[in-house]
Amino acid sequence: MIDFNIPPYVGKEIEYVRDAAEANHKICGDGPYTKKCTEWLESRFNAQKVLLTTSGTSALEMAAILCDLKPGDEVILPSFTFSSTATAFQMMGATLVFVDVSPETMNIDPQAIESAITERTKVIVPVHYAGVSCDMDAIMSIADQYGLLVVEDAAQGVMSSYKGKALGTIGHFGCYSFHETKNYSMGEGGALVINDPRFNDRAEIIREKGTNRQRFFRGQVDKYTWVDRGSSYLPSDLNAAYLYAQLENADLINDNRLETWSFYYEKLLCLAERGRIELPVVPDGCIHNAHMFYIKCRDLAERSALISYLKKRGIQATFHYIPLHSSPAGEMFGRFSGEDVYTTSESDRLVRLPMYYGLGETDMQAVVEAIISFYSE
């Protein structure tokens, strides 16, 4: 079987985890490896402040708290996304306002955002699908015009950029994921990027169970106490040690994935030129990280047949999100604004191909040959 995903592994992960446990004797949160990861992310992405978290979901939850949402406030987000994008804000009592995507990128449509704004709107949540940036110039312009906060769901966007800026560093907040399905992994983990320094102190408090513990460690207060809402969002330093080995080799991993992405694109272009499939689109100004490679079939029936065909040949391929607005929770906690022109129809056509660090050329060729064979029958 050619797996759809294998978590990245570069070779030093276990050595660093052992170092954290045996030499540092620091396996809880904010140990030496957590600091190494934080410093790497801040330096590499020119980020104002980064806080490592237990997951990408945790980072989104922290951002939602920092947005100071109240019940009845509205948050605009694409329906084509993972549930965490929605649950983080619903937990604050916000009403979810789902909008349509642009079919070329499957990213949120800026025009749909502006049409969905009401007097209750407080936050826009662009999701950078497949590590390809949303139209952040348009989104930030809308946010500035209406006085809204922007939380970038950049779970898939580590090492991607938009017009020279790292994804996650453009809005007021950015949220990364280091889940095992992502380009860089600590098993379960994430990070919150804070791009407005007025949120720094409160973010530390929220991350530390609502206490001012970090201010105590810096000698700014003589004791620490509970001062705000919060939870336990600090990952173990063991997880951070595992991640740091991959951040040290970030370019190696990135280059390898881009080679795989380019291989798929070049070999499948013949089918696209014949109008049999559609290939991913990367707009000008966007540098992507090859988080995934997908194709679009003619319709749902063809997609199902292709996935079944590949499975019989030992190849794992899969579809992606079921639009949130049509899910039971989506119907309960939100509404779709405007018309669903593309979200459902385009998601029904999308197939993701095997993509991971170290995918061999023999396996890539087998995937390509199977797809071409399917469309030749």
XYZ file of C-alpha atoms in Angstrom:
377
model
C 0.000 0.000 0.000
C 1.205 3.498 -0.852
C 0.185 5.447 2.238
C -1.628 8.748 1.976
C 0.544 10.187 4.761
C 3.548 9.161 6.830
C 4.562 11.576 9.614
C 7.869 13.344 8.937
C 10.985 11.920 10.566
C 14.503 13.230 9.951
C 16.517 11.133 12.412
C 17.355 13.325 15.411
C 13.894 13.390 16.985
C 14.506 10.593 19.502
C 17.946 11.940 20.388
C 16.427 15.306 21.280
C 13.542 13.737 23.205
C 16.074 11.708 25.218
C 18.085 14.872 25.826
C 14.993 16.623 27.135
C 14.247 13.770 29.522
C 17.715 12.704 30.665
C 19.881 15.821 30.457
C 17.466 18.709 30.876
C 15.138 16.914 33.311
C 12.456 19.210 31.942
C 9.557 17.449 30.296
C 6.679 19.805 31.116
C 5.871 22.963 29.189
C 8.216 25.840 28.358
C 11.436 23.890 28.681
C 14.591 24.416 26.611
C 13.205 22.822 23.449
C 9.997 24.825 23.623
C 12.147 27.946 23.706
C 14.283 26.688 20.800
C 11.172 26.107 18.682
C 9.714 29.464 19.621
C 12.909 31.317 18.777
C 13.214 29.464 15.463
C 9.666 30.330 14.419
C 9.963 33.975 15.451
C 13.277 34.401 13.649
C 12.448 32.460 10.482
C 9.032 34.067 9.971
C 9.842 37.503 11.389
C 7.001 37.013 13.843
C 6.364 39.486 16.653
C 5.637 36.733 19.218
C 5.040 32.973 19.012
C 3.643 30.716 21.726
C 3.852 26.954 21.260
C 0.549 25.214 22.080
C -0.840 21.733 22.557
C -2.515 21.779 19.127
C -3.610 23.976 16.258
C -7.060 23.825 17.832
C -5.611 25.217 21.080
C -4.026 28.076 19.163
C -7.397 28.893 17.601
C -9.073 28.740 21.014
C -6.523 31.150 22.457
C -7.083 33.510 19.537
C -10.837 33.333 20.078
C -10.420 34.283 23.742
C -8.081 37.145 22.822
C -10.709 38.448 20.375
C -12.915 38.968 23.462
C -15.987 37.541 21.782
C -19.379 37.687 23.459
C -22.508 35.609 22.784
C -24.191 36.985 19.703
C -21.000 38.291 18.118
C -20.451 36.967 14.618
C -17.394 35.338 13.095
C -17.035 34.940 9.320
C -15.246 31.818 8.080
C -15.307 29.459 5.102
C -17.571 26.439 5.290
C -14.846 24.409 3.578
C -12.554 23.867 6.564
C -11.922 21.555 9.515
C -14.270 21.679 12.502
C -11.621 23.256 14.766
C -11.862 26.512 12.812
C -15.477 26.703 13.909
C -15.466 25.138 17.388
C -12.846 27.528 18.757
C -15.138 30.488 18.172
C -18.418 28.724 18.913
C -17.068 27.894 22.372
C -16.995 31.637 23.022
C -20.679 31.867 22.179
C -20.129 33.447 18.773
C -22.459 32.862 15.849
C -20.680 31.252 12.910
C -21.295 32.853 9.533
C -20.139 30.525 6.766
C -19.343 31.907 3.315
C -18.404 30.544 -0.083
C -14.931 29.820 -1.426
C -13.137 30.755 -4.613
C -13.050 27.602 -6.786
C -9.498 28.204 -8.031
C -7.896 27.872 -4.573
C -10.706 26.651 -2.282
C -9.906 29.674 -0.102
C -12.466 32.073 1.326
C -13.925 34.530 -1.198
C -13.245 38.145 -0.101
C -16.387 39.388 -1.839
C -18.452 36.876 0.116
C -16.830 38.146 3.323
C -17.873 41.736 2.723
C -21.428 40.709 1.819
C -21.714 38.782 5.104
C -20.678 41.622 7.423
C -23.317 42.887 9.869
C -23.206 45.173 12.883
C -22.473 42.064 14.984
C -19.430 40.946 12.998
C -16.219 40.935 15.042
C -13.754 38.517 13.408
C -12.751 37.157 9.979
C -11.047 33.754 9.859
C -9.308 33.083 6.527
C -8.119 29.483 6.111
C -5.054 29.008 3.910
C -6.103 25.798 2.197
C -3.321 23.432 1.112
C -0.738 25.994 2.251
C -1.780 28.432 -0.495
C -2.509 31.907 0.824
C -5.889 33.578 0.775
C -6.094 37.041 -0.814
C -4.787 38.708 2.326
C -4.565 42.211 0.820
C -8.301 42.176 0.156
C -9.122 40.578 3.510
C -7.014 42.987 5.564
C -8.493 45.927 3.638
C -11.997 44.747 4.531
C -10.980 44.217 8.156
C -9.507 47.713 8.390
C -12.568 49.273 6.785
C -14.990 47.638 9.235
C -12.755 47.517 12.322
C -12.563 43.723 12.472
C -9.943 41.333 13.835
C -8.353 38.737 11.538
C -7.328 35.278 12.751
C -5.377 33.353 10.111
C -5.977 29.629 10.257
C -2.555 28.733 8.888
C -2.653 25.159 10.184
C -1.483 23.977 6.757
C 0.661 27.010 6.008
C 3.980 26.659 7.829
C 6.749 27.777 5.411
C 4.238 29.326 2.972
C 4.117 33.054 2.272
C 2.073 35.844 0.703
C 3.920 38.669 -1.000
C 7.003 37.999 1.093
C 5.215 37.629 4.442
C 4.951 34.290 6.196
C 1.429 32.986 6.522
C 0.230 33.521 10.060
C 2.060 36.844 10.383
C -0.339 39.004 8.361
C -3.552 39.105 10.411
C -3.817 40.015 14.083
C -3.252 36.353 14.976
C -1.980 33.280 13.157
C -2.501 29.649 14.116
C -0.211 26.766 13.108
C -0.649 23.036 13.510
C 2.098 20.490 14.130
C -0.183 17.458 14.027
C 1.256 14.289 12.521
C -0.540 15.046 9.235
C 1.277 18.360 8.797
C 4.594 19.132 7.097
C 6.323 19.480 10.484
C 5.071 17.420 13.384
C 5.328 16.991 17.130
C 2.538 14.392 17.135
C 0.001 16.785 18.602
C 0.901 20.454 18.783
C 0.554 23.912 17.352
C 1.513 27.541 17.797
C -0.169 30.906 18.176
C 1.428 33.820 16.340
C 0.637 37.207 17.877
C 1.167 40.069 15.455
C -0.160 42.892 17.644
C 1.910 43.396 20.831
C -1.078 44.698 22.808
C -2.208 41.055 23.092
C 1.129 39.654 24.336
C 0.604 39.764 28.094
C -2.932 38.420 28.028
C -1.939 35.614 25.673
C 0.678 34.418 28.175
C -1.940 34.473 30.924
C -4.512 32.530 28.910
C -1.885 29.926 28.009
C -0.901 29.497 31.691
C -4.329 28.523 33.056
C -5.350 32.159 33.519
C -2.417 32.988 35.824
C 0.309 35.638 35.578
C 2.987 32.958 36.083
C 5.252 34.255 33.305
C 5.328 37.732 34.838
C 6.377 36.088 38.121
C 9.235 34.239 36.407
C 10.406 37.543 34.909
C 10.349 39.168 38.356
C 7.557 41.581 37.419
C 5.336 40.402 40.309
C 6.352 38.870 43.637
C 3.816 36.053 43.397
C 1.536 34.706 40.732
C -2.184 34.229 40.912
C -5.315 33.597 38.873
C -6.180 36.781 36.984
C -8.117 35.848 33.812
C -9.739 33.032 31.873
C -7.468 30.408 30.383
C -6.522 26.762 30.136
C -3.492 24.490 29.955
C -2.153 25.206 26.481
C 1.555 24.416 27.063
C 2.861 21.370 25.190
C 5.314 18.982 26.806
C 8.959 19.778 26.126
C 9.251 16.192 24.876
C 6.936 17.083 22.001
C 8.844 20.298 21.379
C 12.126 18.354 21.241
C 10.650 16.107 18.574
C 9.515 19.132 16.572
C 12.812 20.983 16.861
C 14.659 18.255 14.972
C 12.360 18.940 12.026
C 12.527 22.720 12.237
C 16.313 22.407 12.009
C 15.695 20.594 8.715
C 12.756 22.689 7.565
C 14.229 23.508 4.165
C 15.176 19.881 3.512
C 11.600 18.782 4.216
C 10.100 21.672 2.269
C 12.259 21.115 -0.811
C 11.475 17.409 -0.835
C 7.734 18.000 -0.677
C 7.915 20.630 -3.415
C 9.705 18.143 -5.637
C 6.871 15.660 -5.118
C 4.269 18.349 -5.810
C 6.028 19.383 -9.012
C 6.352 15.753 -10.133
C 2.604 15.212 -9.789
C 1.812 18.489 -11.531
C 4.080 17.876 -14.510
C 3.032 14.250 -15.007
C -0.709 14.954 -14.699
C -0.712 18.108 -16.802
C -1.557 16.022 -19.871
C -4.920 15.081 -18.313
C -5.625 18.682 -17.364
C -4.855 19.869 -20.873
C -7.386 17.350 -22.200
C -10.001 18.661 -19.767
C -10.203 15.407 -17.804
C -9.084 16.816 -14.447
C -8.226 20.158 -12.849
C -4.913 20.822 -11.102
C -4.160 23.120 -8.126
C -3.796 26.854 -8.731
C -1.137 28.940 -6.954
C -1.861 32.666 -7.486
C 0.841 35.245 -8.150
C 2.500 36.429 -4.962
C 1.928 33.120 -3.184
C 4.702 30.699 -2.302
C 3.241 27.401 -1.073
C 4.736 24.621 1.020
C 3.394 21.582 -0.871
C 1.197 20.671 2.064
C -0.989 18.640 -0.247
C -1.540 17.793 -3.885
C -5.098 17.435 -5.056
C -6.899 17.031 -8.340
C -10.513 17.753 -9.162
C -12.621 15.185 -10.959
C -15.709 15.875 -13.069
C -18.175 15.153 -10.262
C -18.805 13.167 -7.078
C -19.467 9.903 -8.897
C -16.196 10.112 -10.815
C -14.298 10.984 -7.642
C -15.704 7.965 -5.818
C -14.804 5.721 -8.740
C -11.254 7.087 -8.881
C -10.641 6.622 -5.146
C -11.933 3.041 -5.395
C -9.781 2.405 -8.470
C -6.651 3.641 -6.710
C -7.410 1.623 -3.579
C -7.595 -1.580 -5.619
C -4.097 -0.755 -6.865
C -2.749 -0.255 -3.352
C -2.871 3.552 -3.344
C -4.462 5.552 -0.555
C -6.183 8.666 -1.855
C -8.928 10.550 -0.077
C -11.427 13.364 -0.331
C -11.404 16.197 2.202
C -13.795 18.335 4.231
C -17.549 17.913 4.291
C -18.773 21.536 4.241
C -19.479 22.640 7.804
C -22.685 24.504 7.057
C -24.365 21.247 6.017
C -23.228 19.360 9.144
C -25.505 18.944 12.199
C -23.342 21.231 14.360
C -22.978 23.774 11.580
C -26.737 24.026 11.241
C -27.037 24.367 15.019
C -24.367 27.003 15.620
C -24.259 29.017 12.423
C -25.691 29.959 9.077
C -24.504 30.227 5.498
C -24.427 33.774 4.145
C -25.123 34.220 0.459
C -25.296 31.364 -2.008
C -23.333 28.132 -1.873
C -22.114 28.355 -5.460
C -18.820 26.509 -5.106
C -18.298 25.124 -1.593
C -20.288 21.911 -1.911
C -19.903 21.287 -5.631
C -16.125 21.821 -5.591
C -15.542 19.806 -2.408
C -17.416 16.904 -4.032
C -14.839 16.825 -6.846
C -11.604 17.034 -4.847
C -9.216 14.092 -4.370
C -5.989 14.301 -2.374
C -3.030 12.187 -3.480
C -0.309 10.624 -1.289
C 2.029 13.376 -0.104
C 4.697 13.195 2.566
C 8.393 13.796 3.197
C 10.387 10.957 1.676
C 7.756 9.686 -0.762
C 9.777 7.687 -3.286
C 9.793 8.328 -7.031
C 8.692 4.747 -7.729
C 5.583 5.281 -5.616
C 4.924 8.696 -7.146
C 5.172 7.179 -10.614
C 2.772 4.411 -9.591
C 0.214 7.003 -8.436
C 0.500 8.950 -11.681
C 0.277 5.839 -13.877
C -2.813 4.644 -12.008
C -4.596 7.972 -12.484
C -3.717 8.123 -16.175
C -4.856 4.506 -16.548
C -8.200 5.345 -14.888
C -8.863 8.122 -17.375
C -7.783 5.947 -20.298
C -10.363 3.231 -19.613
